[in-house]
């Protein structure tokens, strides 16, 4: 990949914000007063004049050398596996029915975060809240109830890394971060950034990634729902696996279905250039298990992830089963397709 | 006892020209005074308000200039002498009434004083309000010294009663705010009995006949002006150059002639009665020289009219060469100063004038010694917090929103002190009126959010009709009332919301929020010091439609400073401050810009200027490192 020299806030604004490809990961927010996140958008509030630009070094939407992250985290130069470097892929679910009922699918993320906290592996975790009148945002959770309050999928970005930045600045240590593939990329880039990236990333003890095909622009989603007569805050969103092609919104007044083709119109444009579906730079990545709403697909990637996952199984916090080979094939195909679409959108040759 | 109220005359007092106008009005027996504050006019009403403690007169700050003149006119119709003062912009506000009033005529002596601000030193415009005299066909007097200001003010009421019409006095900043020794006369007994004689009426019908009568009144005034002591000639009988002028400018000409020893070559016709022009006096003097120089602020008012006169009387006065603003010898805009005169005479008579040399020397002596100062809100000013919140909310919204501004200290929102958020400023109340326009463009695809701001005094003055319009037409406007409980910019005069009158009497305050609610508007009240909360509220309001109001209430910092001060001692923990580095980039001194925050050049860290900082504490919230610390004052 050709490296583009991008210097300074103004270039970040020109190359990302003005091109409309910001994915609201929040990596540039919370480290200075110049970038802010509010109601689903990352904005520039003032012009900065410094010469370090940590914002530029972490943005996952600026061109960067992905191989350097493979090298740093997995000591490989490249990865030909569509779902990224990993130790194992299994189906899993929370052993706790309560957790499962709060969660979108099998409750693995919620269960793992609570377990990591209770085991003392992490002190607290940055997750994404449910949102309300405003878009979802990051929230620092340090107990079971708070984590449970964040269960479920949002289908829109939350810039939760801004909350992580603030938590680190406030002196929090041994943190878990739960986020989308773009956020895991940004966290990965943080480890390689100057002058204090490695130190700041060192405060993150556990990274749990969420599968993501795209996220919706929250402000556009709110307007879309308004045109459909939904003004109250939805309780839950869902996109059942193909071929259903619907977007489901559950509110206190019931359940409504909308054509996915309409909803795709309000996907964040920045998602179209994202090549990562399975959060390749997380310790553990979690997503849906096609065809079985009670379970998750879990990709364990790192030693740290493996250790936690096995410990959780032993403690009965998680249950696992083998993932059907057809599911794994579908997953790889979907991940590969996302990568191909992204490379095409970026005008780059596909490696495959 | 206030010296302005001193009954006995025959003594001398050191008076500012505005005070002299007030004293002159009192010597004329004025019992009713009304006005709206505005630089450089405010001291006239303030002086009379002080005198009201000792004398049986009534003084008010009115809600706006038009109402002020209307109220004063009520007193005139009831046979009382009344005065009304304002700045040049105020005359625009009264003009609709004025052009009708001058048709109906007046009874008790009625005088309108306009104090103009050449150069717009403390105004949103530069304007020569003298234009309203010919427009309204009313006599115009222009003093050029505090003594003349007093004498003219006293005589203007006699003139008004002689011709039964309103008389205009026009001062300028330099005169209004200069002081000199003034001879005062006795005050009368103020024993007037107001009575409206129902046998007469005041209206404009039949219009043409009244218009004709108005011109007849002007002709009477012109006759009186021919022999007025306010006009005089000084100089040789056949000067090489005749200066004709008024106000301060003519004083500058006299000074320059003095300095350059030109009294044998230059003559000066100083005019104090400038509309209608004293035709005979002018024709007589025009014959003295072939070269005429006009000196006046701001527009070529005398110049244009005398040129017309000279053209009509060309056979009598001969062919002239004219110099002045209109002829390009002086700039057409800006205040005329002594330097202009020195330079003109120097060039005209080929003399070595020292002024430029002096200015060069002054520049080199002061270079680097005068700290740069920009327009800025005071430390502790609630407007800084308000604009910070507005800036934040508009940035969050990210649809290229902006502020439609208005008149007050917060006009400075056009500059960095208000984060350059204000994109238009015109007349009192216009911010909201203009916002009504933006607020109806949505149907054409306009989706930039607009916040309009006005101060509390401006709200009462002229914003209310715009707000009613927004309600009536359901315009999408978001008005932020920057309520600092004072007409701060002009010197803390009371207004309808303050609960006190010009004479210091308690009155039922008009509640801005309640008034807006009564119009059926969505109204919120917030604290400009709570910047984050205010920004959140503004953001939410920006997502809504229809007319909405947010009142941001916090006392003017100068008032607060006098009434108990501020709660915090501030300091910067320089070990936490990262200064120019990534993560800050001098955010407090470069962006927030409170004058209480300064840059420690040696340590490259921020610090508090303990002399300037008042201790409002709001900067602690904006420091990204939490290095700005506030502690409760001990």
PDB file of C-alpha atoms in Angstrom, chain B residues 40-194:
ATOM      1  CA  UNK B  40     -21.785  59.024  22.894  1.00  0.00           C
ATOM      2  CA  UNK B  41     -25.201  60.229  24.066  1.00  0.00           C
ATOM      3  CA  UNK B  42     -25.832  58.367  27.315  1.00  0.00           C
ATOM      4  CA  UNK B  43     -24.610  61.023  29.764  1.00  0.00           C
ATOM      5  CA  UNK B  44     -27.399  63.435  28.863  1.00  0.00           C
ATOM      6  CA  UNK B  45     -30.157  61.278  30.347  1.00  0.00           C
ATOM      7  CA  UNK B  46     -27.857  60.045  33.111  1.00  0.00           C
ATOM      8  CA  UNK B  47     -27.122  63.641  34.141  1.00  0.00           C
ATOM      9  CA  UNK B  48     -30.792  64.571  34.091  1.00  0.00           C
ATOM     10  CA  UNK B  49     -31.659  61.387  36.019  1.00  0.00           C
ATOM     11  CA  UNK B  50     -29.258  62.489  38.746  1.00  0.00           C
ATOM     12  CA  UNK B  51     -30.762  65.979  38.700  1.00  0.00           C
ATOM     13  CA  UNK B  52     -34.219  64.429  39.151  1.00  0.00           C
ATOM     14  CA  UNK B  53     -33.288  63.718  42.771  1.00  0.00           C
ATOM     15  CA  UNK B  54     -33.146  67.467  43.420  1.00  0.00           C
ATOM     16  CA  UNK B  55     -35.531  68.920  40.874  1.00  0.00           C
ATOM     17  CA  UNK B  56     -39.205  68.324  40.017  1.00  0.00           C
ATOM     18  CA  UNK B  57     -38.470  66.751  36.656  1.00  0.00           C
ATOM     19  CA  UNK B  58     -39.247  63.364  35.155  1.00  0.00           C
ATOM     20  CA  UNK B  59     -36.541  61.302  33.447  1.00  0.00           C
ATOM     21  CA  UNK B  60     -36.751  57.902  31.842  1.00  0.00           C
ATOM     22  CA  UNK B  61     -34.769  55.368  29.931  1.00  0.00           C
ATOM     23  CA  UNK B  62     -37.321  54.283  27.396  1.00  0.00           C
ATOM     24  CA  UNK B  63     -37.520  50.883  25.782  1.00  0.00           C
ATOM     25  CA  UNK B  64     -36.192  52.346  22.530  1.00  0.00           C
ATOM     26  CA  UNK B  65     -35.571  55.699  20.893  1.00  0.00           C
ATOM     27  CA  UNK B  66     -38.880  55.853  19.073  1.00  0.00           C
ATOM     28  CA  UNK B  67     -40.839  55.340  22.251  1.00  0.00           C
ATOM     29  CA  UNK B  68     -38.557  57.857  23.965  1.00  0.00           C
ATOM     30  CA  UNK B  69     -39.378  60.577  21.440  1.00  0.00           C
ATOM     31  CA  UNK B  70     -43.056  59.645  21.499  1.00  0.00           C
ATOM     32  CA  UNK B  71     -43.111  59.923  25.299  1.00  0.00           C
ATOM     33  CA  UNK B  72     -41.323  63.270  25.166  1.00  0.00           C
ATOM     34  CA  UNK B  73     -43.818  64.370  22.525  1.00  0.00           C
ATOM     35  CA  UNK B  74     -46.675  63.515  24.880  1.00  0.00           C
ATOM     36  CA  UNK B  75     -45.195  65.962  27.363  1.00  0.00           C
ATOM     37  CA  UNK B  76     -44.800  68.567  24.611  1.00  0.00           C
ATOM     38  CA  UNK B  77     -48.430  68.182  23.514  1.00  0.00           C
ATOM     39  CA  UNK B  78     -49.413  68.750  27.146  1.00  0.00           C
ATOM     40  CA  UNK B  79     -47.506  72.026  27.032  1.00  0.00           C
ATOM     41  CA  UNK B  80     -44.302  70.933  28.780  1.00  0.00           C
ATOM     42  CA  UNK B  81     -40.750  71.338  27.600  1.00  0.00           C
ATOM     43  CA  UNK B  82     -39.202  67.970  26.838  1.00  0.00           C
ATOM     44  CA  UNK B  83     -35.893  66.607  25.607  1.00  0.00           C
ATOM     45  CA  UNK B  84     -35.047  63.315  23.977  1.00  0.00           C
ATOM     46  CA  UNK B  85     -31.504  62.039  23.383  1.00  0.00           C
ATOM     47  CA  UNK B  86     -29.944  59.199  21.448  1.00  0.00           C
ATOM     48  CA  UNK B  87     -27.032  58.217  19.258  1.00  0.00           C
ATOM     49  CA  UNK B  88     -27.107  58.428  15.482  1.00  0.00           C
ATOM     50  CA  UNK B  89     -28.624  54.972  15.031  1.00  0.00           C
ATOM     51  CA  UNK B  90     -31.434  56.023  17.342  1.00  0.00           C
ATOM     52  CA  UNK B  91     -32.494  58.744  14.921  1.00  0.00           C
ATOM     53  CA  UNK B  92     -33.067  56.009  12.349  1.00  0.00           C
ATOM     54  CA  UNK B  93     -35.346  54.316  14.851  1.00  0.00           C
ATOM     55  CA  UNK B  94     -37.336  57.510  15.529  1.00  0.00           C
ATOM     56  CA  UNK B  95     -37.392  58.604  11.907  1.00  0.00           C
ATOM     57  CA  UNK B  96     -40.821  57.233  11.068  1.00  0.00           C
ATOM     58  CA  UNK B  97     -42.326  59.135  13.956  1.00  0.00           C
ATOM     59  CA  UNK B  98     -40.134  62.175  13.373  1.00  0.00           C
ATOM     60  CA  UNK B  99     -41.137  62.747   9.764  1.00  0.00           C
ATOM     61  CA  UNK B 100     -44.792  62.657  10.842  1.00  0.00           C
ATOM     62  CA  UNK B 101     -44.340  64.669  14.010  1.00  0.00           C
ATOM     63  CA  UNK B 102     -42.735  67.505  12.089  1.00  0.00           C
ATOM     64  CA  UNK B 103     -45.925  67.724  10.047  1.00  0.00           C
ATOM     65  CA  UNK B 104     -48.228  67.854  13.054  1.00  0.00           C
ATOM     66  CA  UNK B 105     -45.992  70.258  14.934  1.00  0.00           C
ATOM     67  CA  UNK B 106     -45.454  70.496  18.672  1.00  0.00           C
ATOM     68  CA  UNK B 107     -46.517  72.650  21.569  1.00  0.00           C
ATOM     69  CA  UNK B 108     -44.162  72.710  24.555  1.00  0.00           C
ATOM     70  CA  UNK B 109     -40.554  73.115  23.430  1.00  0.00           C
ATOM     71  CA  UNK B 110     -39.328  69.767  22.133  1.00  0.00           C
ATOM     72  CA  UNK B 111     -35.687  69.040  21.362  1.00  0.00           C
ATOM     73  CA  UNK B 112     -34.147  65.914  19.907  1.00  0.00           C
ATOM     74  CA  UNK B 113     -30.453  65.494  20.595  1.00  0.00           C
ATOM     75  CA  UNK B 114     -28.466  63.182  18.369  1.00  0.00           C
ATOM     76  CA  UNK B 115     -24.888  62.453  19.406  1.00  0.00           C
ATOM     77  CA  UNK B 116     -23.145  61.058  16.374  1.00  0.00           C
ATOM     78  CA  UNK B 117     -20.108  58.814  16.438  1.00  0.00           C
ATOM     79  CA  UNK B 118     -17.843  59.788  13.511  1.00  0.00           C
ATOM     80  CA  UNK B 119     -15.527  56.933  12.761  1.00  0.00           C
ATOM     81  CA  UNK B 120     -17.915  54.468  14.422  1.00  0.00           C
ATOM     82  CA  UNK B 121     -15.597  54.230  17.430  1.00  0.00           C
ATOM     83  CA  UNK B 122     -18.342  52.709  19.516  1.00  0.00           C
ATOM     84  CA  UNK B 123     -21.020  51.964  16.972  1.00  0.00           C
ATOM     85  CA  UNK B 124     -21.979  49.499  14.313  1.00  0.00           C
ATOM     86  CA  UNK B 125     -22.083  52.203  11.688  1.00  0.00           C
ATOM     87  CA  UNK B 126     -20.803  55.612  10.727  1.00  0.00           C
ATOM     88  CA  UNK B 127     -23.687  57.887  10.017  1.00  0.00           C
ATOM     89  CA  UNK B 128     -24.402  61.568   9.767  1.00  0.00           C
ATOM     90  CA  UNK B 129     -27.768  62.000  11.427  1.00  0.00           C
ATOM     91  CA  UNK B 130     -27.971  65.593  10.194  1.00  0.00           C
ATOM     92  CA  UNK B 131     -29.596  64.193   7.056  1.00  0.00           C
ATOM     93  CA  UNK B 132     -32.785  63.789   9.071  1.00  0.00           C
ATOM     94  CA  UNK B 133     -33.129  67.538   9.515  1.00  0.00           C
ATOM     95  CA  UNK B 134     -33.749  68.317   5.822  1.00  0.00           C
ATOM     96  CA  UNK B 135     -35.657  65.044   5.493  1.00  0.00           C
ATOM     97  CA  UNK B 136     -38.033  66.137   8.261  1.00  0.00           C
ATOM     98  CA  UNK B 137     -37.830  69.874   7.554  1.00  0.00           C
ATOM     99  CA  UNK B 138     -36.728  70.698  11.087  1.00  0.00           C
ATOM    100  CA  UNK B 139     -34.150  73.178  12.371  1.00  0.00           C
ATOM    101  CA  UNK B 140     -30.704  71.813  13.198  1.00  0.00           C
ATOM    102  CA  UNK B 141     -28.190  73.226  15.670  1.00  0.00           C
ATOM    103  CA  UNK B 142     -24.589  72.057  15.888  1.00  0.00           C
ATOM    104  CA  UNK B 143     -22.554  73.105  18.920  1.00  0.00           C
ATOM    105  CA  UNK B 144     -18.785  73.172  18.756  1.00  0.00           C
ATOM    106  CA  UNK B 145     -17.980  73.653  22.444  1.00  0.00           C
ATOM    107  CA  UNK B 146     -19.522  72.682  25.801  1.00  0.00           C
ATOM    108  CA  UNK B 147     -20.534  76.320  26.334  1.00  0.00           C
ATOM    109  CA  UNK B 148     -22.296  76.399  23.016  1.00  0.00           C
ATOM    110  CA  UNK B 149     -23.877  73.033  23.790  1.00  0.00           C
ATOM    111  CA  UNK B 150     -25.427  74.581  26.896  1.00  0.00           C
ATOM    112  CA  UNK B 151     -26.479  77.805  25.196  1.00  0.00           C
ATOM    113  CA  UNK B 152     -27.934  76.012  22.194  1.00  0.00           C
ATOM    114  CA  UNK B 153     -29.811  73.512  24.326  1.00  0.00           C
ATOM    115  CA  UNK B 154     -31.375  76.362  26.313  1.00  0.00           C
ATOM    116  CA  UNK B 155     -32.282  78.353  23.189  1.00  0.00           C
ATOM    117  CA  UNK B 156     -33.526  75.365  21.207  1.00  0.00           C
ATOM    118  CA  UNK B 157     -36.656  75.193  23.388  1.00  0.00           C
ATOM    119  CA  UNK B 158     -37.470  78.850  22.687  1.00  0.00           C
ATOM    120  CA  UNK B 159     -36.974  78.168  18.993  1.00  0.00           C
ATOM    121  CA  UNK B 160     -39.195  75.098  19.156  1.00  0.00           C
ATOM    122  CA  UNK B 161     -41.993  77.074  20.788  1.00  0.00           C
ATOM    123  CA  UNK B 162     -41.550  79.972  18.358  1.00  0.00           C
ATOM    124  CA  UNK B 163     -42.077  77.790  15.306  1.00  0.00           C
ATOM    125  CA  UNK B 164     -44.148  75.092  17.038  1.00  0.00           C
ATOM    126  CA  UNK B 165     -41.975  72.300  15.808  1.00  0.00           C
ATOM    127  CA  UNK B 166     -39.334  69.944  17.075  1.00  0.00           C
ATOM    128  CA  UNK B 167     -35.703  71.141  16.950  1.00  0.00           C
ATOM    129  CA  UNK B 168     -32.698  68.893  16.486  1.00  0.00           C
ATOM    130  CA  UNK B 169     -29.318  69.348  18.157  1.00  0.00           C
ATOM    131  CA  UNK B 170     -26.449  67.354  16.786  1.00  0.00           C
ATOM    132  CA  UNK B 171     -23.271  66.685  18.721  1.00  0.00           C
ATOM    133  CA  UNK B 172     -20.352  64.357  17.939  1.00  0.00           C
ATOM    134  CA  UNK B 173     -18.268  62.034  20.157  1.00  0.00           C
ATOM    135  CA  UNK B 174     -15.335  64.408  20.589  1.00  0.00           C
ATOM    136  CA  UNK B 175     -17.583  67.200  21.723  1.00  0.00           C
ATOM    137  CA  UNK B 176     -20.005  65.137  23.800  1.00  0.00           C
ATOM    138  CA  UNK B 177     -17.116  63.747  25.810  1.00  0.00           C
ATOM    139  CA  UNK B 178     -14.909  66.831  26.095  1.00  0.00           C
ATOM    140  CA  UNK B 179     -15.033  69.076  29.124  1.00  0.00           C
ATOM    141  CA  UNK B 180     -14.514  72.756  29.548  1.00  0.00           C
ATOM    142  CA  UNK B 181     -15.356  75.702  31.687  1.00  0.00           C
ATOM    143  CA  UNK B 182     -18.997  76.616  31.138  1.00  0.00           C
ATOM    144  CA  UNK B 183     -20.930  79.678  32.253  1.00  0.00           C
ATOM    145  CA  UNK B 184     -24.286  78.655  33.710  1.00  0.00           C
ATOM    146  CA  UNK B 185     -27.475  80.626  34.256  1.00  0.00           C
ATOM    147  CA  UNK B 186     -30.185  80.357  36.912  1.00  0.00           C
ATOM    148  CA  UNK B 187     -32.604  77.462  36.818  1.00  0.00           C
ATOM    149  CA  UNK B 188     -36.316  78.375  36.525  1.00  0.00           C
ATOM    150  CA  UNK B 189     -39.008  77.255  38.945  1.00  0.00           C
ATOM    151  CA  UNK B 190     -40.316  74.286  36.902  1.00  0.00           C
ATOM    152  CA  UNK B 191     -43.862  75.324  37.853  1.00  0.00           C
ATOM    153  CA  UNK B 192     -45.468  74.144  34.639  1.00  0.00           C
ATOM    154  CA  UNK B 193     -49.019  72.754  34.726  1.00  0.00           C
ATOM    155  CA  UNK B 194     -49.372  70.097  32.009  1.00  0.00           C
TER     156      UNK B 194
END
